[in-house]
JSON list of C-alpha atoms in Angstrom, two decimals:
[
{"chain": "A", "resi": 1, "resn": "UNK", "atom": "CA", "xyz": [34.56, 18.34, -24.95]},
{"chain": "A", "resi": 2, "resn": "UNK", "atom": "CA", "xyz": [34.27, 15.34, -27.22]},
{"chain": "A", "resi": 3, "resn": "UNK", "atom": "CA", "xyz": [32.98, 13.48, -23.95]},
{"chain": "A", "resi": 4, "resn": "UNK", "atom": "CA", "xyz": [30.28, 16.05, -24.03]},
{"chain": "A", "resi": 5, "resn": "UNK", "atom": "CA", "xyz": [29.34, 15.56, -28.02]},
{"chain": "A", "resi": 6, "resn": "UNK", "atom": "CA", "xyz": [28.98, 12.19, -27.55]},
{"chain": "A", "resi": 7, "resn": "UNK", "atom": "CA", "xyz": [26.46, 12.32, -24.78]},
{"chain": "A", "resi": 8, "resn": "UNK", "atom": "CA", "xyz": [24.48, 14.84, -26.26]},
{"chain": "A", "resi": 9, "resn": "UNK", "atom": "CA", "xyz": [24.77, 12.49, -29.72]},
{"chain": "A", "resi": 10, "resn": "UNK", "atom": "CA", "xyz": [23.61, 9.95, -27.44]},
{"chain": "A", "resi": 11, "resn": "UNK", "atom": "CA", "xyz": [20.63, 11.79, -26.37]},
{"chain": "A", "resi": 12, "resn": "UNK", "atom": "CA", "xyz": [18.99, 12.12, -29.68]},
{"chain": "A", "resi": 13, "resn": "UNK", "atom": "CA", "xyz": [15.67, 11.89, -31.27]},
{"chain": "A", "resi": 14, "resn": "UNK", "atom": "CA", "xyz": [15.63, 7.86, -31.81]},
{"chain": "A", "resi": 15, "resn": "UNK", "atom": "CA", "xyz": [17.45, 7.11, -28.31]},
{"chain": "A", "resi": 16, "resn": "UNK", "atom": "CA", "xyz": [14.68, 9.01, -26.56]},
{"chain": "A", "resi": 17, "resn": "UNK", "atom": "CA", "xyz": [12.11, 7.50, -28.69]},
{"chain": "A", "resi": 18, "resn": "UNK", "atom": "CA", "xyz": [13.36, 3.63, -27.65]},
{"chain": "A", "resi": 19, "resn": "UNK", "atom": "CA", "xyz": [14.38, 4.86, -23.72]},
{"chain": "A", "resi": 20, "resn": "UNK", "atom": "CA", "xyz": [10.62, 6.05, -24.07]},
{"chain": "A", "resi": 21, "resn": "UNK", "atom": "CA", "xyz": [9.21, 2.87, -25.21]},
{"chain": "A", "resi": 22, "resn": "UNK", "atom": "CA", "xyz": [11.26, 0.86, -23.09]},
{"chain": "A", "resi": 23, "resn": "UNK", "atom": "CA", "xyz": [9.82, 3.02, -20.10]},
{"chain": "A", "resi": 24, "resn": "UNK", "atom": "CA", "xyz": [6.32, 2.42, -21.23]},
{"chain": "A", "resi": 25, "resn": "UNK", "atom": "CA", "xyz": [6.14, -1.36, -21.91]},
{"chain": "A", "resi": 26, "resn": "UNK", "atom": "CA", "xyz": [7.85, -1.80, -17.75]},
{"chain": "A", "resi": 27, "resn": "UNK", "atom": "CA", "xyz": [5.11, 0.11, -16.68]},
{"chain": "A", "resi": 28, "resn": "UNK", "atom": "CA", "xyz": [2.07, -1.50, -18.41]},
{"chain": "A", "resi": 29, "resn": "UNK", "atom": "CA", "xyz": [3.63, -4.58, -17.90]},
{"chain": "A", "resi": 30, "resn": "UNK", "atom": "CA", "xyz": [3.97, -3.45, -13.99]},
{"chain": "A", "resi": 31, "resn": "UNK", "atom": "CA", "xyz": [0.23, -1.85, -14.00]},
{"chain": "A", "resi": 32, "resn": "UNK", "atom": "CA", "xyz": [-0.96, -5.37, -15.51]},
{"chain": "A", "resi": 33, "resn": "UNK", "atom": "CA", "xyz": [0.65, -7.43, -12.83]},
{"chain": "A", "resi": 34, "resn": "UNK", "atom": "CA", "xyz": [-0.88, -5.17, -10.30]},
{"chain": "A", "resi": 35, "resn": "UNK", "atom": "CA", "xyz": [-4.49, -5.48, -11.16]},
{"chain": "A", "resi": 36, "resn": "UNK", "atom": "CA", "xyz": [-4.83, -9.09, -12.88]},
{"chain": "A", "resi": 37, "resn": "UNK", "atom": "CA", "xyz": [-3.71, -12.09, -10.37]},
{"chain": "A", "resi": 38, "resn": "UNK", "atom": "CA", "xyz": [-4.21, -14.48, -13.31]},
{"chain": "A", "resi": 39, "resn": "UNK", "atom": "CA", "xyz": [-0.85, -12.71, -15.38]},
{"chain": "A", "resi": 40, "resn": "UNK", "atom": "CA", "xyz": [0.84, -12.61, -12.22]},
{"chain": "A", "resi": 41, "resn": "UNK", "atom": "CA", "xyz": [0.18, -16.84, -11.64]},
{"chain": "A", "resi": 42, "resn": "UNK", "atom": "CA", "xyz": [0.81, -17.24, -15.13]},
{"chain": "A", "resi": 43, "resn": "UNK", "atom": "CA", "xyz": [4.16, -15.03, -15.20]},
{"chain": "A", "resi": 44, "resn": "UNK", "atom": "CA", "xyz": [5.17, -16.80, -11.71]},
{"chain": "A", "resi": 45, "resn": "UNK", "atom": "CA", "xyz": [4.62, -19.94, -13.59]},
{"chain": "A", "resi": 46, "resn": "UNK", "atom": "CA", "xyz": [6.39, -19.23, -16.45]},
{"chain": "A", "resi": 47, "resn": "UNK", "atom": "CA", "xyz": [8.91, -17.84, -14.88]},
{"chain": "A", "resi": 48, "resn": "UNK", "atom": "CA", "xyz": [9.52, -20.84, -12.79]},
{"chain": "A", "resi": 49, "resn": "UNK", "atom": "CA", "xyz": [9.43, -23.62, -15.70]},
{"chain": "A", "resi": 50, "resn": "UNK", "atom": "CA", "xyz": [12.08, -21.19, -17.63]},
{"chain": "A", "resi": 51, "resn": "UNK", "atom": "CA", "xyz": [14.65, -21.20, -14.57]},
{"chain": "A", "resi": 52, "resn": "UNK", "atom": "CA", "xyz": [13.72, -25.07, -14.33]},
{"chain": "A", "resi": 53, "resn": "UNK", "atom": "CA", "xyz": [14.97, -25.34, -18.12]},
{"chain": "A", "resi": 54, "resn": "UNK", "atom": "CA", "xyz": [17.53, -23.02, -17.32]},
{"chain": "A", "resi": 55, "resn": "UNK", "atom": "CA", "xyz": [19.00, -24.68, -14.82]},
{"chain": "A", "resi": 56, "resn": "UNK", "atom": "CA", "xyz": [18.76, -28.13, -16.04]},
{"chain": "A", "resi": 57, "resn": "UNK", "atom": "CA", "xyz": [20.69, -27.09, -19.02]},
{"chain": "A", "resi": 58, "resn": "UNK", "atom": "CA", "xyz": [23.12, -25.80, -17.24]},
{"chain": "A", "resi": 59, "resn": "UNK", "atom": "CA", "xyz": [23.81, -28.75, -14.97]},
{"chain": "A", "resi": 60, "resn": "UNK", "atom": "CA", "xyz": [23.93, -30.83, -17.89]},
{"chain": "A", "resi": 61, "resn": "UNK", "atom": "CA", "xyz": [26.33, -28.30, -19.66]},
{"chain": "A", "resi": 62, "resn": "UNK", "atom": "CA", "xyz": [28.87, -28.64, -16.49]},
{"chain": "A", "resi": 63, "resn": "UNK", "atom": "CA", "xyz": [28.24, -32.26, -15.91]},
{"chain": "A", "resi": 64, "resn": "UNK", "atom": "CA", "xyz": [29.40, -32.77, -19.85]},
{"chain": "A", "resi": 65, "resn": "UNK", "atom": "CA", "xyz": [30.94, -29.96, -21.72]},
{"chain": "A", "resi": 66, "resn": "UNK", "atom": "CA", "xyz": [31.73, -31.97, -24.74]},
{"chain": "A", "resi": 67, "resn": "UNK", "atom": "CA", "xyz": [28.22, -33.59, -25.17]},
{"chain": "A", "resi": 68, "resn": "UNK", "atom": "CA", "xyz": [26.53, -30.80, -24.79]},
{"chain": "A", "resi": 69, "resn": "UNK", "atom": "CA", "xyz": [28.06, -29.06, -26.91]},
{"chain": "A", "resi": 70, "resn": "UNK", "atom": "CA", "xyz": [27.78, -31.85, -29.19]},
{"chain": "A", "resi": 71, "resn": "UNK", "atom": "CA", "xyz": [24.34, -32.71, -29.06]},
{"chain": "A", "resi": 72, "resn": "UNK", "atom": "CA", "xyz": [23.76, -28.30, -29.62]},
{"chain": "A", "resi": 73, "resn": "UNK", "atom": "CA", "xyz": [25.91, -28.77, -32.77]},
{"chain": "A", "resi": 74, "resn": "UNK", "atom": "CA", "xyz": [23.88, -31.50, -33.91]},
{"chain": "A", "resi": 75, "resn": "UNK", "atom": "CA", "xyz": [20.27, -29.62, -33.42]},
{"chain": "A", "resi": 76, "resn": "UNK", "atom": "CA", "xyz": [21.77, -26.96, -35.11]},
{"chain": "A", "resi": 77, "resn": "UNK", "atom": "CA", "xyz": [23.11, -29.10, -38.62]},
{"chain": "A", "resi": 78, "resn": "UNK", "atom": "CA", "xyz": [19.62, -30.99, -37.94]},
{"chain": "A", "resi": 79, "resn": "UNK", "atom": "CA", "xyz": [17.49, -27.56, -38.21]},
{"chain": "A", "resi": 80, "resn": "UNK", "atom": "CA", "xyz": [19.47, -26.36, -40.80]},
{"chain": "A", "resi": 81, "resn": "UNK", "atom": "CA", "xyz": [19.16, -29.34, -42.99]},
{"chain": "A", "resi": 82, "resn": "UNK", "atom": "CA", "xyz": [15.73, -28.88, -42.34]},
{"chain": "A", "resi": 83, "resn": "UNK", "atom": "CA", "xyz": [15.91, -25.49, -43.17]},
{"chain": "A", "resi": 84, "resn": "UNK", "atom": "CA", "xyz": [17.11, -26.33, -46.49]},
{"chain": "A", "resi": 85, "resn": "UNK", "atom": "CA", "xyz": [15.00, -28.55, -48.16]},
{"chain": "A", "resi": 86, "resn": "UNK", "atom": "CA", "xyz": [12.09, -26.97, -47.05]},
{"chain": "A", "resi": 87, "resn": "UNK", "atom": "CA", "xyz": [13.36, -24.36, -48.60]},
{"chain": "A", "resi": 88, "resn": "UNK", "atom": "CA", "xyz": [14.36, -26.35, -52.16]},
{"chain": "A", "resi": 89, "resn": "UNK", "atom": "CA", "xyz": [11.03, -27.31, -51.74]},
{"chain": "A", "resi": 90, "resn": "UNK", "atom": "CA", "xyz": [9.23, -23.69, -51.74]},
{"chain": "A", "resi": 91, "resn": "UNK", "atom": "CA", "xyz": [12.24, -23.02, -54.82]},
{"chain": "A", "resi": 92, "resn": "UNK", "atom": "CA", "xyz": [10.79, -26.13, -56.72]},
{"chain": "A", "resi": 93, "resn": "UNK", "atom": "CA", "xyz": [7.11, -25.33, -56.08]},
{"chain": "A", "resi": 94, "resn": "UNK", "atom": "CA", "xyz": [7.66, -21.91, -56.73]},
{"chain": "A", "resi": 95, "resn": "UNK", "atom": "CA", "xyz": [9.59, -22.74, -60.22]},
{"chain": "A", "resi": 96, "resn": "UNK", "atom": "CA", "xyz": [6.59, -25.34, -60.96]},
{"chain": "A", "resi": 97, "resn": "UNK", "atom": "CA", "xyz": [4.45, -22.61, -60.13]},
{"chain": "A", "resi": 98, "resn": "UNK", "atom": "CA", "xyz": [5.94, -19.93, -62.15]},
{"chain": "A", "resi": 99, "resn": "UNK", "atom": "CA", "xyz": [6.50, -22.38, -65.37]},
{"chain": "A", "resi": 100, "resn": "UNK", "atom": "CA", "xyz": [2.38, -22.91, -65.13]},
{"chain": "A", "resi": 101, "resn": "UNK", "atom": "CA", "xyz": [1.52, -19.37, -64.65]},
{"chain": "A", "resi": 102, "resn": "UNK", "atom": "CA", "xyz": [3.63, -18.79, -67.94]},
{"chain": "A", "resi": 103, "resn": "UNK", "atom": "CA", "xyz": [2.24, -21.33, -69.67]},
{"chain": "A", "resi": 104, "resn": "UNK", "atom": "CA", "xyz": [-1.40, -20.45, -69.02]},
{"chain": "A", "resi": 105, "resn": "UNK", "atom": "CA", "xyz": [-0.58, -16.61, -69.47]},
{"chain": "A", "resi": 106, "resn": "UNK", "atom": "CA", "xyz": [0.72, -17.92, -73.06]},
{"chain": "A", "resi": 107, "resn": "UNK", "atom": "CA", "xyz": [-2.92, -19.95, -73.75]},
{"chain": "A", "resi": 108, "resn": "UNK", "atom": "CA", "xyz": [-4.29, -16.90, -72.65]},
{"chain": "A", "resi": 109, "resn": "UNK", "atom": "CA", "xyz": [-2.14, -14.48, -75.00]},
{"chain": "A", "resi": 110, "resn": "UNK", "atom": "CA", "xyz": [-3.08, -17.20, -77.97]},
{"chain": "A", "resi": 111, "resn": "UNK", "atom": "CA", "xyz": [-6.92, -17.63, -77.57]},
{"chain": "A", "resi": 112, "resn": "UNK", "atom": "CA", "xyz": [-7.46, -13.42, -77.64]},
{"chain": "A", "resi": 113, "resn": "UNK", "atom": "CA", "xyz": [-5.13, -13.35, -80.54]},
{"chain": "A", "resi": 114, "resn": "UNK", "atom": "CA", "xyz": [-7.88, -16.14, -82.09]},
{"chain": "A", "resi": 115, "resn": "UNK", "atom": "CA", "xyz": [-10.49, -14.25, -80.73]},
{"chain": "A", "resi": 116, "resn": "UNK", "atom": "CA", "xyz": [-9.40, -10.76, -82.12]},
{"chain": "A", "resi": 117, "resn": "UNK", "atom": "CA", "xyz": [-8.69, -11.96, -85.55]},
{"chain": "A", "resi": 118, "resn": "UNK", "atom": "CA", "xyz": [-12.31, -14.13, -85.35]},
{"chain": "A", "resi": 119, "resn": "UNK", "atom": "CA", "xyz": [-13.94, -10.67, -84.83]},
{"chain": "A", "resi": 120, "resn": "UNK", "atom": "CA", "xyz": [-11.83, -9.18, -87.47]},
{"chain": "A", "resi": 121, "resn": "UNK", "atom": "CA", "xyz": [-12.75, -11.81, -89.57]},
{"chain": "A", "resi": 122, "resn": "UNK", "atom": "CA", "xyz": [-16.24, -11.45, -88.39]},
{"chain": "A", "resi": 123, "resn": "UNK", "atom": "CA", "xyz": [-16.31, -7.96, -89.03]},
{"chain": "A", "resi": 124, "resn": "UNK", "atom": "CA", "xyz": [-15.03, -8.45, -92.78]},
{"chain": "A", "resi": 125, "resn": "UNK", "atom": "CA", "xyz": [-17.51, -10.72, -93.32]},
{"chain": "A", "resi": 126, "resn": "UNK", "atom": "CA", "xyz": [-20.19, -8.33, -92.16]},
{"chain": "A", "resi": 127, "resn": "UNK", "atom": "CA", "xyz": [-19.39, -5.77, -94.04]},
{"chain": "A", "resi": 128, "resn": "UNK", "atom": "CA", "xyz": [-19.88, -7.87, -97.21]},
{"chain": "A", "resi": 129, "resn": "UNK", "atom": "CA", "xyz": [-22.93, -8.96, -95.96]},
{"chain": "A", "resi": 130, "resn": "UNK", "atom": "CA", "xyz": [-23.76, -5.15, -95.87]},
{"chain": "A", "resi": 131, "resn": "UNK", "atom": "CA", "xyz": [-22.63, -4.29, -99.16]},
{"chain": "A", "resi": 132, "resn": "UNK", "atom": "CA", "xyz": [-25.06, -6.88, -100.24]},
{"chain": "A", "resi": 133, "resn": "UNK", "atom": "CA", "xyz": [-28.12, -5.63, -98.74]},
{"chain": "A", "resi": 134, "resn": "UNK", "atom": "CA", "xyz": [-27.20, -2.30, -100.14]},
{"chain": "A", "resi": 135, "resn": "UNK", "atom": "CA", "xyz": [-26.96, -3.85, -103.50]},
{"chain": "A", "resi": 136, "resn": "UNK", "atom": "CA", "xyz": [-30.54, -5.58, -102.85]},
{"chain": "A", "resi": 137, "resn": "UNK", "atom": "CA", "xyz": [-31.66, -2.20, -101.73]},
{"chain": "A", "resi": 138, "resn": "UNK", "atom": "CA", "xyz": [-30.67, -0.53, -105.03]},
{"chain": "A", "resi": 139, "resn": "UNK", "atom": "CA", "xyz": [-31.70, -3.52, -107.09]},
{"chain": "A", "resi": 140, "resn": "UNK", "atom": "CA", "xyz": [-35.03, -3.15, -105.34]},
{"chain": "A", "resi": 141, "resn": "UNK", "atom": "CA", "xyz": [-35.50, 0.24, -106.26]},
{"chain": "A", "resi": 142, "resn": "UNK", "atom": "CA", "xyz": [-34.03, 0.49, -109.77]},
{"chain": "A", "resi": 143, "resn": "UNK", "atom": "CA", "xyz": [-37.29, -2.00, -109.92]},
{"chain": "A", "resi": 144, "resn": "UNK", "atom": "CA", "xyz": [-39.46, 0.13, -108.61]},
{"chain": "A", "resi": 145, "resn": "UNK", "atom": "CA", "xyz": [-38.36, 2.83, -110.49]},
{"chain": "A", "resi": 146, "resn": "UNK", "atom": "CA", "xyz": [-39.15, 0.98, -113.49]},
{"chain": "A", "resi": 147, "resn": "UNK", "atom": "CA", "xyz": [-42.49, -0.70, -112.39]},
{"chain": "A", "resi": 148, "resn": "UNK", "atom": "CA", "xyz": [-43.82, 2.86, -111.66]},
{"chain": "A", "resi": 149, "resn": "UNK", "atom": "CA", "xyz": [-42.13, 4.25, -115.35]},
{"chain": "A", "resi": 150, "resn": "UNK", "atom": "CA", "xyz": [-44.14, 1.17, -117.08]},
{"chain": "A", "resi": 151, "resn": "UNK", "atom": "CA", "xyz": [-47.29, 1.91, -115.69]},
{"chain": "A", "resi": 152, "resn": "UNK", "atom": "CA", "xyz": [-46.57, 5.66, -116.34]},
{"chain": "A", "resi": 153, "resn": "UNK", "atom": "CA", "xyz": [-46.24, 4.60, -120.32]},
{"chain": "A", "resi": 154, "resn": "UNK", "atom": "CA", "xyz": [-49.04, 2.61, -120.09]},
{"chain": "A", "resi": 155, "resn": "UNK", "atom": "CA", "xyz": [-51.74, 5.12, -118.60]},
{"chain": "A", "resi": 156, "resn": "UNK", "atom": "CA", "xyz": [-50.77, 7.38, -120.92]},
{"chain": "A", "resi": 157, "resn": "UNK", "atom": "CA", "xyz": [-50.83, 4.55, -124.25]},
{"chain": "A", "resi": 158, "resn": "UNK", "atom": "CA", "xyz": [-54.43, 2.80, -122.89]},
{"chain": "A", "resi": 159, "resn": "UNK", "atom": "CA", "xyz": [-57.23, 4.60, -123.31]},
{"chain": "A", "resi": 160, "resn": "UNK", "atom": "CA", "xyz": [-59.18, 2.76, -120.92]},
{"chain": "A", "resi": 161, "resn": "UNK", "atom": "CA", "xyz": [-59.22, 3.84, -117.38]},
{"chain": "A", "resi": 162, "resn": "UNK", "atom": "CA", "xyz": [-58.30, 0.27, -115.13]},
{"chain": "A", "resi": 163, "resn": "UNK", "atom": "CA", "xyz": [-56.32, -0.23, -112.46]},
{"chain": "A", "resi": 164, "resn": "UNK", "atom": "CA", "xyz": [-54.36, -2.90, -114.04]},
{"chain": "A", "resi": 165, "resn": "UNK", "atom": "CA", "xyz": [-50.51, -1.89, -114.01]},
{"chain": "A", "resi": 166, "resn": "UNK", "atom": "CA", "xyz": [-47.70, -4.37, -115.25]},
{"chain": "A", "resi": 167, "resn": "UNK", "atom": "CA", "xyz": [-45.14, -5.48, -112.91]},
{"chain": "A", "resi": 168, "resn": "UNK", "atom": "CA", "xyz": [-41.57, -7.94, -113.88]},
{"chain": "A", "resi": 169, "resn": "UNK", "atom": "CA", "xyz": [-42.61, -9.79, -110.70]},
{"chain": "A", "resi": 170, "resn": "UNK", "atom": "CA", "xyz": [-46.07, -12.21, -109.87]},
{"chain": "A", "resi": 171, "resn": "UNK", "atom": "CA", "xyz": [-48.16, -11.00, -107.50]},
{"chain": "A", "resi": 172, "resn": "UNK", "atom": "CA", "xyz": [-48.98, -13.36, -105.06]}
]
């Protein structure tokens, strides 16, 4: 029984889904080969230089054990030295990198502070403005308020009929 629960465990979803794809890359790969002589001469080719490599190695493997084991070691300390500073490298440029974005995130924090409190300061400064153009407004007619009270008193004093009226300011 537990034979039998296995199997069928085996024979789920995500195993038929990858025996599926499996299937389907052999057979376009087949289907290719089939119709296109080019992939086939380049896959014979291939083919051929990787069982060259293949083979050399492997002659050189049993002709000296030790060195070639050696000289494997030694590509793999050489790669991962590589490995490592380039990666220091990408660690420095990215700390570099990250200290400038801070610092010009900070310039950019500082100049809208300057440029919020200029409008602010703008804005103050504005308003007074406006309180003194209301303040010219009134002072302009309180005047004429009294220019046209004057010449009120004064057709009603002069007997004369003119046109003449008095004013606190020339007339140009």
């Amino acid at each position: 029984m537990p034979n039998q629960q296995q199997s069928q465990q085996s024979q789920s979803p995500k195993g038929k889904l990858s025996l599926a794809i499996t299937v389907g890359a052999i057979v376009g790969g087949a289907l290719v080969l089939a119709k296109s002589e080019t992939a086939r001469t380049r896959i014979k080719e291939t083919s051929s230089s990787t069982k060259d490599s293949v083979s050399q190695y492997v002659a050189d493997v049993k002709a000296d054990p030790t060195g070639a084991k050696n000289d494997l070691l030694e590509r793999i300390q050489k790669t991962a030295t590589i490995t490592k500073e380039a990666l220091n490298k990408i660690q420095e440029i990215l700390d570099n990198q990250g200290k400038e974005i801070s610092e010009k995130v900070q310039e950019v924090k500082d100049e809208s502070q300057d440029i919020v409190s200029t409008a602010k300061d703008a804005g103050d400064e504005l308003k007074d403005v406006g309180d003194k153009v209301k303040e010219a407004k009134e002072e302009l007619t309180d005047s004429a308020e009294d220019e046209v009270a004057a010449t009120s008193s004064n057709d009603l004093d002069d007997d004369t009929d003119t046109d003449h009226t008095v004013t606190k300011s020339p007339i140009n």
